[in-house]
mmCIF file of C-alpha atoms and ligand atoms in Angstrom:
data_model
loop_
_atom_site.group_PDB
_atom_site.id
_atom_site.type_symbol
_atom_site.label_atom_id
_atom_site.label_comp_id
_atom_site.label_asym_id
_atom_site.label_seq_id
_atom_site.Cartn_x
_atom_site.Cartn_y
_atom_site.Cartn_z
ATOM 1 C CA UNK A 1 -56.637 10.647 117.276
ATOM 2 C CA UNK A 2 -57.139 10.889 113.506
ATOM 3 C CA UNK A 3 -59.778 8.510 112.347
ATOM 4 C CA UNK A 4 -61.358 9.563 109.028
ATOM 5 C CA UNK A 5 -65.102 9.023 108.624
ATOM 6 C CA UNK A 6 -66.732 9.399 105.232
ATOM 7 C CA UNK A 7 -70.514 9.604 105.291
ATOM 8 C CA UNK A 8 -72.459 9.313 102.019
ATOM 9 C CA UNK A 9 -69.651 11.240 100.328
ATOM 10 C CA UNK A 10 -70.660 12.209 96.791
ATOM 11 C CA UNK A 11 -68.954 14.142 94.002
ATOM 12 C CA UNK A 12 -70.687 14.820 90.705
ATOM 13 C CA UNK A 13 -68.610 16.830 88.205
ATOM 14 C CA UNK A 14 -70.246 19.098 85.603
ATOM 15 C CA UNK A 15 -71.490 16.966 82.714
ATOM 16 C CA UNK A 16 -73.157 14.573 85.190
ATOM 17 C CA UNK A 17 -69.970 12.544 85.875
ATOM 18 C CA UNK A 18 -70.419 10.772 89.221
ATOM 19 C CA UNK A 19 -66.847 10.403 90.509
ATOM 20 C CA UNK A 20 -67.865 9.446 94.093
ATOM 21 C CA UNK A 21 -71.165 7.649 94.598
ATOM 22 C CA UNK A 22 -72.346 8.050 98.218
ATOM 23 C CA UNK A 23 -69.254 6.492 99.855
ATOM 24 C CA UNK A 24 -69.481 5.624 103.551
ATOM 25 C CA UNK A 25 -66.587 4.024 105.410
ATOM 26 C CA UNK A 26 -64.041 4.630 108.157
ATOM 27 C CA UNK A 27 -60.243 4.811 107.937
ATOM 28 C CA UNK A 28 -58.869 3.953 111.381
ATOM 29 C CA UNK A 29 -56.408 5.992 113.426
ATOM 30 C CA UNK A 30 -52.822 5.123 112.431
ATOM 31 C CA UNK A 31 -53.909 2.901 109.543
ATOM 32 C CA UNK A 32 -52.093 2.625 106.185
ATOM 33 C CA UNK A 33 -55.096 2.629 103.848
ATOM 34 C CA UNK A 34 -54.885 2.155 100.059
ATOM 35 C CA UNK A 35 -57.394 3.368 97.482
ATOM 36 C CA UNK A 36 -56.932 1.003 94.556
ATOM 37 C CA UNK A 37 -58.657 0.880 91.191
ATOM 38 C CA UNK A 38 -58.351 1.408 87.455
ATOM 39 C CA UNK A 39 -57.964 4.818 85.824
ATOM 40 C CA UNK A 40 -61.082 6.963 86.228
ATOM 41 C CA UNK A 41 -62.574 5.028 89.193
ATOM 42 C CA UNK A 42 -62.526 8.136 91.430
ATOM 43 C CA UNK A 43 -59.547 7.498 93.727
ATOM 44 C CA UNK A 44 -57.780 10.849 93.105
ATOM 45 C CA UNK A 45 -61.085 12.685 93.478
ATOM 46 C CA UNK A 46 -61.605 10.982 96.850
ATOM 47 C CA UNK A 47 -58.095 11.874 98.045
ATOM 48 C CA UNK A 48 -58.448 15.501 96.886
ATOM 49 C CA UNK A 49 -61.862 15.742 98.554
ATOM 50 C CA UNK A 50 -60.388 14.537 101.869
ATOM 51 C CA UNK A 51 -57.600 17.136 101.392
ATOM 52 C CA UNK A 52 -60.147 19.901 100.738
ATOM 53 C CA UNK A 53 -58.937 20.529 97.178
ATOM 54 C CA UNK A 54 -62.350 19.408 95.811
ATOM 55 C CA UNK A 55 -65.728 20.299 97.284
ATOM 56 C CA UNK A 56 -68.118 17.361 97.629
ATOM 57 C CA UNK A 57 -71.578 17.598 96.093
ATOM 58 C CA UNK A 58 -73.029 15.808 99.131
ATOM 59 C CA UNK A 59 -72.127 13.995 102.323
ATOM 60 C CA UNK A 60 -69.678 14.580 105.125
ATOM 61 C CA UNK A 61 -65.987 14.115 106.004
ATOM 62 C CA UNK A 62 -64.872 13.893 109.618
ATOM 63 C CA UNK A 63 -61.227 13.818 110.749
ATOM 64 C CA UNK A 64 -60.930 12.907 114.431
ATOM 65 C CA UNK A 65 -63.843 14.592 116.157
ATOM 66 C CA UNK A 66 -64.113 17.494 113.662
ATOM 67 C CA UNK A 67 -66.444 17.856 110.686
ATOM 68 C CA UNK A 68 -63.990 19.168 108.052
ATOM 69 C CA UNK A 69 -66.359 19.010 105.057
ATOM 70 C CA UNK A 70 -66.367 22.800 104.566
ATOM 71 C CA UNK A 71 -62.945 23.600 106.058
ATOM 72 C CA UNK A 72 -60.143 25.058 103.907
ATOM 73 C CA UNK A 73 -57.284 22.586 103.135
ATOM 74 C CA UNK A 74 -54.840 24.436 105.411
ATOM 75 C CA UNK A 75 -57.121 23.971 108.431
ATOM 76 C CA UNK A 76 -57.615 20.216 108.097
ATOM 77 C CA UNK A 77 -54.265 19.151 109.545
ATOM 78 C CA UNK A 78 -53.476 16.966 106.530
ATOM 79 C CA UNK A 79 -50.374 16.865 104.288
ATOM 80 C CA UNK A 80 -50.455 15.685 100.712
ATOM 81 C CA UNK A 81 -47.623 14.204 98.608
ATOM 82 C CA UNK A 82 -48.322 14.426 94.894
ATOM 83 C CA UNK A 83 -47.234 12.134 92.069
ATOM 84 C CA UNK A 84 -44.864 14.800 90.656
ATOM 85 C CA UNK A 85 -43.770 15.860 94.211
ATOM 86 C CA UNK A 86 -44.610 19.537 93.369
ATOM 87 C CA UNK A 87 -41.305 20.839 94.810
ATOM 88 C CA UNK A 88 -40.427 24.522 94.332
ATOM 89 C CA UNK A 89 -37.595 24.448 91.738
ATOM 90 C CA UNK A 90 -36.036 27.781 92.796
ATOM 91 C CA UNK A 91 -35.827 26.821 96.499
ATOM 92 C CA UNK A 92 -33.182 24.734 98.270
ATOM 93 C CA UNK A 93 -34.110 21.413 99.890
ATOM 94 C CA UNK A 94 -34.161 22.984 103.343
ATOM 95 C CA UNK A 95 -36.450 25.806 102.180
ATOM 96 C CA UNK A 96 -38.766 23.355 100.429
ATOM 97 C CA UNK A 97 -39.101 21.311 103.631
ATOM 98 C CA UNK A 98 -39.600 24.443 105.728
ATOM 99 C CA UNK A 99 -42.162 26.020 103.412
ATOM 100 C CA UNK A 100 -45.351 24.699 105.110
ATOM 101 C CA UNK A 101 -43.966 25.877 108.470
ATOM 102 C CA UNK A 102 -43.448 29.350 106.967
ATOM 103 C CA UNK A 103 -47.045 29.391 105.721
ATOM 104 C CA UNK A 104 -48.146 28.540 109.270
ATOM 105 C CA UNK A 105 -46.161 31.512 110.626
ATOM 106 C CA UNK A 106 -43.255 29.691 112.364
ATOM 107 C CA UNK A 107 -40.207 31.908 112.944
ATOM 108 C CA UNK A 108 -36.981 31.461 110.962
ATOM 109 C CA UNK A 109 -35.073 29.609 113.693
ATOM 110 C CA UNK A 110 -37.901 27.103 114.378
ATOM 111 C CA UNK A 111 -38.280 26.510 110.653
ATOM 112 C CA UNK A 112 -34.597 25.820 110.141
ATOM 113 C CA UNK A 113 -34.416 23.513 113.174
ATOM 114 C CA UNK A 114 -37.503 21.494 112.211
ATOM 115 C CA UNK A 115 -36.527 21.256 108.545
ATOM 116 C CA UNK A 116 -33.021 20.061 109.442
ATOM 117 C CA UNK A 117 -34.367 17.509 111.914
ATOM 118 C CA UNK A 118 -36.890 16.116 109.417
ATOM 119 C CA UNK A 119 -34.313 16.127 106.610
ATOM 120 C CA UNK A 120 -31.959 14.094 108.801
ATOM 121 C CA UNK A 121 -34.706 11.608 109.618
ATOM 122 C CA UNK A 122 -35.041 10.991 105.871
ATOM 123 C CA UNK A 123 -31.246 10.844 105.244
ATOM 124 C CA UNK A 124 -31.178 14.132 103.354
ATOM 125 C CA UNK A 125 -28.312 15.727 105.338
ATOM 126 C CA UNK A 126 -25.584 16.791 102.933
ATOM 127 C CA UNK A 127 -28.220 17.664 100.334
ATOM 128 C CA UNK A 128 -29.998 20.444 102.221
ATOM 129 C CA UNK A 129 -28.588 23.333 100.138
ATOM 130 C CA UNK A 130 -29.231 21.727 96.747
ATOM 131 C CA UNK A 131 -32.094 22.629 94.403
ATOM 132 C CA UNK A 132 -34.582 19.885 93.355
ATOM 133 C CA UNK A 133 -33.067 19.683 89.841
ATOM 134 C CA UNK A 134 -29.762 18.601 91.439
ATOM 135 C CA UNK A 135 -31.371 15.549 93.116
ATOM 136 C CA UNK A 136 -32.240 12.033 91.930
ATOM 137 C CA UNK A 137 -35.896 10.984 91.665
ATOM 138 C CA UNK A 138 -35.669 9.023 94.923
ATOM 139 C CA UNK A 139 -34.114 11.993 96.747
ATOM 140 C CA UNK A 140 -36.809 14.349 95.398
ATOM 141 C CA UNK A 141 -39.419 11.942 96.675
ATOM 142 C CA UNK A 142 -37.850 11.998 100.151
ATOM 143 C CA UNK A 143 -37.841 15.820 100.119
ATOM 144 C CA UNK A 144 -41.571 15.732 99.318
ATOM 145 C CA UNK A 145 -42.096 13.295 102.224
ATOM 146 C CA UNK A 146 -40.010 15.467 104.556
ATOM 147 C CA UNK A 147 -42.055 18.526 103.584
ATOM 148 C CA UNK A 148 -45.242 16.600 104.394
ATOM 149 C CA UNK A 149 -43.822 15.430 107.748
ATOM 150 C CA UNK A 150 -42.397 18.753 108.928
ATOM 151 C CA UNK A 151 -45.722 20.023 110.285
ATOM 152 C CA UNK A 152 -46.585 16.782 112.086
ATOM 153 C CA UNK A 153 -49.950 16.440 110.329
ATOM 154 C CA UNK A 154 -52.674 14.113 111.613
ATOM 155 C CA UNK A 155 -53.118 12.579 108.167
ATOM 156 C CA UNK A 156 -50.856 11.865 105.162
ATOM 157 C CA UNK A 157 -52.494 11.793 101.737
ATOM 158 C CA UNK A 158 -50.327 10.185 99.041
ATOM 159 C CA UNK A 159 -51.271 10.380 95.357
ATOM 160 C CA UNK A 160 -49.208 7.677 93.591
ATOM 161 C CA UNK A 161 -45.955 8.992 95.126
ATOM 162 C CA UNK A 162 -43.853 6.086 93.819
ATOM 163 C CA UNK A 163 -44.978 6.060 90.200
ATOM 164 C CA UNK A 164 -42.217 8.362 88.876
ATOM 165 C CA UNK A 165 -39.440 6.090 90.167
ATOM 166 C CA UNK A 166 -37.847 3.297 88.153
ATOM 167 C CA UNK A 167 -38.797 -0.291 89.063
ATOM 168 C CA UNK A 168 -35.912 -1.026 91.434
ATOM 169 C CA UNK A 169 -35.997 2.294 93.264
ATOM 170 C CA UNK A 170 -39.741 1.917 93.528
ATOM 171 C CA UNK A 171 -39.347 -1.285 95.527
ATOM 172 C CA UNK A 172 -36.778 0.345 97.824
ATOM 173 C CA UNK A 173 -38.977 3.422 98.298
ATOM 174 C CA UNK A 174 -41.947 1.162 99.059
ATOM 175 C CA UNK A 175 -40.104 -0.593 101.891
ATOM 176 C CA UNK A 176 -38.858 2.749 103.198
ATOM 177 C CA UNK A 177 -42.363 4.249 103.135
ATOM 178 C CA UNK A 178 -43.883 1.298 104.966
ATOM 179 C CA UNK A 179 -41.229 1.461 107.700
ATOM 180 C CA UNK A 180 -41.581 5.235 108.042
ATOM 181 C CA UNK A 181 -45.375 5.072 108.292
ATOM 182 C CA UNK A 182 -45.115 2.328 110.900
ATOM 183 C CA UNK A 183 -42.669 4.378 112.975
ATOM 184 C CA UNK A 184 -44.663 7.610 112.730
ATOM 185 C CA UNK A 185 -48.073 5.937 113.173
ATOM 186 C CA UNK A 186 -49.772 8.688 111.162
ATOM 187 C CA UNK A 187 -53.077 7.794 109.475
ATOM 188 C CA UNK A 188 -52.175 7.451 105.786
ATOM 189 C CA UNK A 189 -54.341 7.280 102.673
ATOM 190 C CA UNK A 190 -52.447 6.082 99.604
ATOM 191 C CA UNK A 191 -53.803 6.183 96.032
ATOM 192 C CA UNK A 192 -52.490 3.638 93.549
ATOM 193 C CA UNK A 193 -53.572 1.731 90.457
ATOM 194 C CA UNK A 194 -50.850 -0.875 91.166
ATOM 195 C CA UNK A 195 -52.370 -3.846 92.994
ATOM 196 C CA UNK A 196 -48.951 -5.225 94.040
ATOM 197 C CA UNK A 197 -48.102 -1.887 95.673
ATOM 198 C CA UNK A 198 -51.426 -1.820 97.548
ATOM 199 C CA UNK A 199 -51.009 -5.428 98.742
ATOM 200 C CA UNK A 200 -47.445 -4.734 99.905
ATOM 201 C CA UNK A 201 -48.099 -1.473 101.728
ATOM 202 C CA UNK A 202 -51.608 -1.275 103.064
ATOM 203 C CA UNK A 203 -53.221 -2.512 106.277
ATOM 204 C CA UNK A 204 -56.538 -2.328 104.423
ATOM 205 C CA UNK A 205 -57.460 -1.735 100.793
ATOM 206 C CA UNK A 206 -60.583 -0.223 99.235
ATOM 207 C CA UNK A 207 -60.939 -1.549 95.684
ATOM 208 C CA UNK A 208 -62.884 1.030 93.661
ATOM 209 C CA UNK A 209 -64.647 1.135 90.310
ATOM 210 C CA UNK A 210 -67.032 3.746 88.915
ATOM 211 C CA UNK A 211 -67.011 5.856 92.071
ATOM 212 C CA UNK A 212 -68.015 2.931 94.320
ATOM 213 C CA UNK A 213 -66.233 0.546 96.679
ATOM 214 C CA UNK A 214 -66.230 -3.013 95.326
ATOM 215 C CA UNK A 215 -64.496 -4.453 98.378
ATOM 216 C CA UNK A 216 -62.909 -3.107 101.534
ATOM 217 C CA UNK A 217 -60.685 -5.462 103.476
ATOM 218 C CA UNK A 218 -57.178 -6.421 104.513
ATOM 219 C CA UNK A 219 -54.676 -7.277 101.786
ATOM 220 C CA UNK A 220 -55.118 -10.947 102.672
ATOM 221 C CA UNK A 221 -58.918 -10.776 102.481
ATOM 222 C CA UNK A 222 -59.049 -9.127 99.055
ATOM 223 C CA UNK A 223 -56.439 -11.578 97.736
ATOM 224 C CA UNK A 224 -57.982 -14.747 99.194
ATOM 225 C CA UNK A 225 -61.696 -13.941 98.968
ATOM 226 C CA UNK A 226 -62.374 -11.342 96.278
ATOM 227 C CA UNK A 227 -65.964 -10.136 96.735
ATOM 228 C CA UNK A 228 -66.711 -10.238 93.002
ATOM 229 C CA UNK A 229 -65.135 -11.103 89.665
ATOM 230 C CA UNK A 230 -63.993 -7.490 89.140
ATOM 231 C CA UNK A 231 -61.824 -7.648 92.284
ATOM 232 C CA UNK A 232 -60.746 -11.215 91.419
ATOM 233 C CA UNK A 233 -59.485 -9.970 88.043
ATOM 234 C CA UNK A 234 -57.870 -6.830 89.415
ATOM 235 C CA UNK A 235 -55.918 -8.310 92.357
ATOM 236 C CA UNK A 236 -53.027 -10.741 91.939
ATOM 237 C CA UNK A 237 -49.872 -10.792 89.800
ATOM 238 C CA UNK A 238 -51.029 -13.907 87.961
ATOM 239 C CA UNK A 239 -54.683 -13.753 86.867
ATOM 240 C CA UNK A 240 -57.251 -15.716 88.881
ATOM 241 C CA UNK A 241 -58.799 -18.661 87.023
ATOM 242 C CA UNK A 242 -62.469 -17.882 86.337
ATOM 243 C CA UNK A 243 -64.237 -20.746 84.576
ATOM 244 C CA UNK A 244 -67.970 -20.619 83.737
ATOM 245 C CA UNK A 245 -70.122 -23.672 84.539
ATOM 246 C CA UNK A 246 -73.336 -24.948 86.159
ATOM 247 C CA UNK A 247 -74.165 -25.843 89.763
ATOM 248 C CA UNK A 248 -75.091 -29.532 89.931
ATOM 249 C CA UNK A 249 -78.835 -29.981 90.622
ATOM 250 C CA UNK A 250 -79.522 -26.269 91.078
ATOM 251 C CA UNK A 251 -79.757 -25.123 87.454
ATOM 252 C CA UNK A 252 -77.669 -22.012 88.252
ATOM 253 C CA UNK A 253 -74.931 -20.518 86.071
ATOM 254 C CA UNK A 254 -71.820 -19.769 88.090
ATOM 255 C CA UNK A 255 -68.126 -18.974 87.656
ATOM 256 C CA UNK A 256 -65.564 -21.218 89.363
ATOM 257 C CA UNK A 257 -62.686 -19.154 90.734
ATOM 258 C CA UNK A 258 -59.280 -20.288 91.980
ATOM 259 C CA UNK A 259 -55.937 -18.525 92.170
ATOM 260 C CA UNK A 260 -53.063 -20.336 90.411
ATOM 261 C CA UNK A 261 -51.139 -20.152 93.715
ATOM 262 C CA UNK A 262 -53.882 -22.132 95.506
ATOM 263 C CA UNK A 263 -53.989 -25.057 93.056
ATOM 264 C CA UNK A 264 -51.846 -28.181 93.214
ATOM 265 C CA UNK A 265 -50.186 -29.871 90.226
ATOM 266 C CA UNK A 266 -49.518 -33.548 89.523
ATOM 267 C CA UNK A 267 -48.030 -35.331 86.502
ATOM 268 C CA UNK A 268 -49.830 -38.543 87.542
ATOM 269 C CA UNK A 269 -53.544 -39.245 88.094
ATOM 270 C CA UNK A 270 -55.150 -37.884 91.279
ATOM 271 C CA UNK A 271 -58.794 -38.448 92.368
ATOM 272 C CA UNK A 272 -60.946 -35.319 92.147
ATOM 273 C CA UNK A 273 -58.356 -33.433 90.071
ATOM 274 C CA UNK A 274 -59.039 -31.621 86.758
ATOM 275 C CA UNK A 275 -57.394 -33.556 83.942
ATOM 276 C CA UNK A 276 -55.687 -31.896 80.980
ATOM 277 C CA UNK A 277 -52.487 -31.339 79.005
ATOM 278 C CA UNK A 278 -49.748 -28.789 79.706
ATOM 279 C CA UNK A 279 -50.047 -26.090 77.021
ATOM 280 C CA UNK A 280 -47.581 -23.392 78.178
ATOM 281 C CA UNK A 281 -44.978 -22.858 80.920
ATOM 282 C CA UNK A 282 -44.111 -19.269 81.927
ATOM 283 C CA UNK A 283 -41.060 -18.801 84.164
ATOM 284 C CA UNK A 284 -41.698 -16.484 87.117
ATOM 285 C CA UNK A 285 -38.408 -17.089 88.998
ATOM 286 C CA UNK A 286 -38.680 -19.629 91.822
ATOM 287 C CA UNK A 287 -42.056 -20.730 90.418
ATOM 288 C CA UNK A 288 -43.606 -21.130 86.959
ATOM 289 C CA UNK A 289 -47.130 -20.462 85.762
ATOM 290 C CA UNK A 290 -48.277 -23.623 83.977
ATOM 291 C CA UNK A 291 -51.388 -23.452 81.777
ATOM 292 C CA UNK A 292 -53.270 -26.722 81.548
ATOM 293 C CA UNK A 293 -55.777 -27.191 78.714
ATOM 294 C CA UNK A 294 -58.681 -29.459 79.727
ATOM 295 C CA UNK A 295 -61.986 -30.412 78.172
ATOM 296 C CA UNK A 296 -63.476 -26.957 77.448
ATOM 297 C CA UNK A 297 -61.303 -24.952 79.867
ATOM 298 C CA UNK A 298 -57.810 -23.555 80.404
ATOM 299 C CA UNK A 299 -56.522 -23.333 83.972
ATOM 300 C CA UNK A 300 -53.342 -21.701 85.299
ATOM 301 C CA UNK A 301 -51.448 -23.278 88.189
ATOM 302 C CA UNK A 302 -48.286 -22.111 89.945
ATOM 303 C CA UNK A 303 -45.669 -24.866 90.155
ATOM 304 C CA UNK A 304 -42.318 -24.823 92.016
ATOM 305 C CA UNK A 305 -39.240 -24.708 89.771
ATOM 306 C CA UNK A 306 -38.255 -28.313 90.621
ATOM 307 C CA UNK A 307 -41.671 -29.695 89.590
ATOM 308 C CA UNK A 308 -41.911 -27.848 86.266
ATOM 309 C CA UNK A 309 -43.525 -30.041 83.547
ATOM 310 C CA UNK A 310 -42.839 -30.030 79.797
ATOM 311 C CA UNK A 311 -45.453 -28.705 77.364
ATOM 312 C CA UNK A 312 -47.595 -31.479 75.858
ATOM 313 C CA UNK A 313 -47.411 -33.760 78.916
ATOM 314 C CA UNK A 314 -50.434 -35.007 80.926
ATOM 315 C CA UNK A 315 -51.424 -32.919 83.908
ATOM 316 C CA UNK A 316 -53.809 -33.076 86.885
ATOM 317 C CA UNK A 317 -54.771 -29.839 88.642
ATOM 318 C CA UNK A 318 -55.799 -30.291 92.280
ATOM 319 C CA UNK A 319 -58.158 -27.717 93.809
ATOM 320 C CA UNK A 320 -57.984 -26.963 97.561
ATOM 321 C CA UNK A 321 -61.703 -26.998 98.456
ATOM 322 C CA UNK A 322 -61.414 -24.169 100.998
ATOM 323 C CA UNK A 323 -59.625 -21.917 98.484
ATOM 324 C CA UNK A 324 -62.048 -22.348 95.578
ATOM 325 C CA UNK A 325 -64.765 -19.709 95.191
ATOM 326 C CA UNK A 326 -68.021 -19.611 93.252
ATOM 327 C CA UNK A 327 -69.318 -16.408 91.673
ATOM 328 C CA UNK A 328 -72.757 -15.672 90.261
ATOM 329 C CA UNK A 329 -72.415 -15.700 86.461
ATOM 330 C CA UNK A 330 -74.778 -12.762 85.971
ATOM 331 C CA UNK A 331 -73.879 -10.333 88.789
ATOM 332 C CA UNK A 332 -70.286 -11.501 89.344
ATOM 333 C CA UNK A 333 -70.876 -11.518 93.125
ATOM 334 C CA UNK A 334 -69.353 -14.158 95.413
ATOM 335 C CA UNK A 335 -71.825 -16.976 96.268
ATOM 336 C CA UNK A 336 -72.055 -18.921 99.494
ATOM 337 C CA UNK A 337 -72.217 -22.498 98.083
ATOM 338 C CA UNK A 338 -69.280 -24.847 98.551
ATOM 339 C CA UNK A 339 -67.373 -25.472 95.325
ATOM 340 C CA UNK A 340 -67.952 -29.268 95.224
ATOM 341 C CA UNK A 341 -71.437 -28.596 93.811
ATOM 342 C CA UNK A 342 -69.841 -27.214 90.620
HETATM 343 P P1 ATP W 1 -56.428 8.091 87.429
HETATM 344 O O1 ATP W 1 -55.801 6.858 88.010
HETATM 345 O O2 ATP W 1 -56.435 8.076 85.929
HETATM 346 O O3 ATP W 1 -55.914 9.360 88.013
HETATM 347 P P2 ATP W 1 -58.744 8.162 89.182
HETATM 348 O O4 ATP W 1 -59.256 6.849 89.638
HETATM 349 O O5 ATP W 1 -57.905 8.922 90.127
HETATM 350 O O6 ATP W 1 -58.011 8.004 87.785
HETATM 351 P P3 ATP W 1 -60.390 10.518 89.046
HETATM 352 O O7 ATP W 1 -59.291 11.395 88.543
HETATM 353 O O8 ATP W 1 -60.800 10.692 90.453
HETATM 354 O O9 ATP W 1 -60.043 8.987 88.784
HETATM 355 O O10 ATP W 1 -61.657 10.703 88.086
HETATM 356 C C1 ATP W 1 -62.913 10.076 88.349
HETATM 357 C C2 ATP W 1 -63.909 10.476 87.242
HETATM 358 O O11 ATP W 1 -64.188 11.875 87.325
HETATM 359 C C3 ATP W 1 -63.391 10.220 85.824
HETATM 360 O O12 ATP W 1 -64.471 9.810 85.040
HETATM 361 C C4 ATP W 1 -62.888 11.591 85.396
HETATM 362 O O13 ATP W 1 -62.976 11.735 84.008
HETATM 363 C C5 ATP W 1 -63.837 12.510 86.113
HETATM 364 N N1 ATP W 1 -63.226 13.810 86.457
HETATM 365 C C6 ATP W 1 -62.121 14.016 87.207
HETATM 366 N N2 ATP W 1 -61.864 15.344 87.348
HETATM 367 C C7 ATP W 1 -62.835 15.994 86.652
HETATM 368 C C8 ATP W 1 -63.143 17.372 86.412
HETATM 369 N N3 ATP W 1 -62.387 18.353 86.933
HETATM 370 N N4 ATP W 1 -64.226 17.656 85.649
HETATM 371 C C9 ATP W 1 -65.010 16.681 85.131
HETATM 372 N N5 ATP W 1 -64.785 15.366 85.339
HETATM 373 C C10 ATP W 1 -63.717 15.016 86.081
#
């Protein structure tokens, strides 16, 4: 059982920099949990604080039924994989994988057996006597994973472990990591600034900014119902449409929000649709992002390849009422009103 409970967890660095602002939430046993946010939002500090590499200024961390807030990193039963893998360059693959077992006092034979077994699980057999410099980036990453797995920790902590790989290998490594985590069932906390990576990998995502959680939810929840305009802007490969306006009869300034993927497109008139002219067409592969310029607004809509319009033609953009969101213009927070009042 390795649930992680954070209670009012706070970290203030010298110079009065609040990196973690009284965070309280639970990461469930066996969950793949992503910490997502822009540079400087506090995600690495949070991961390092869970690992015991940073001391919190206030609050508590519990792993399973133990309060680990003041425990040394080696006694927390966690394994961390760093962005640069931090492999020992002078050691062979097998010795790198076995190193944490050595630190824990395992004898030579146990170390060799466990390291070989874990290396095989990650398809590293045949490479066990090589040094890290003689491996590809993807292989080095698997050695770092094997080293983390060798001690059977209760928790994996990953600090952007895919960011040093090229785009194609990164996608392969992502699929591999997801499968491995599913098979092992080990509670995993994964730091990334890449929203696509978080959506693809995580059971739940915490979107952070300025040391706080903006939204915590499943990938689907944060994509479909961003809690505020910050999350709406941050999540999604094509930007969410956010158009300022007024609520009819209520004298309230709001922002109308709709993802391009959740809007329909028509080249002929449709009741209730937004009318405009096609200004640009960006090819995304099987779909295109079409920008429609209307009276005082621009709106992006995703259109299947076969339906792609030509720039300059008339266009009607059809909102799906249950997929349109209204945000408060001042605070940016999601409002409860239905969008037809816009
Ligand atoms: P990145 O994606 O760039 O790594 P991050 O979201 O992981 O960013 P952190 O590294 O956790 O962010 O930093 C959070 C805040 O704390 C930033 O404002 C950063 O400048 C500050 N910070 C981090 N480490 C220290 C330190 N040792 N001393 C002082 N301030 C620090």
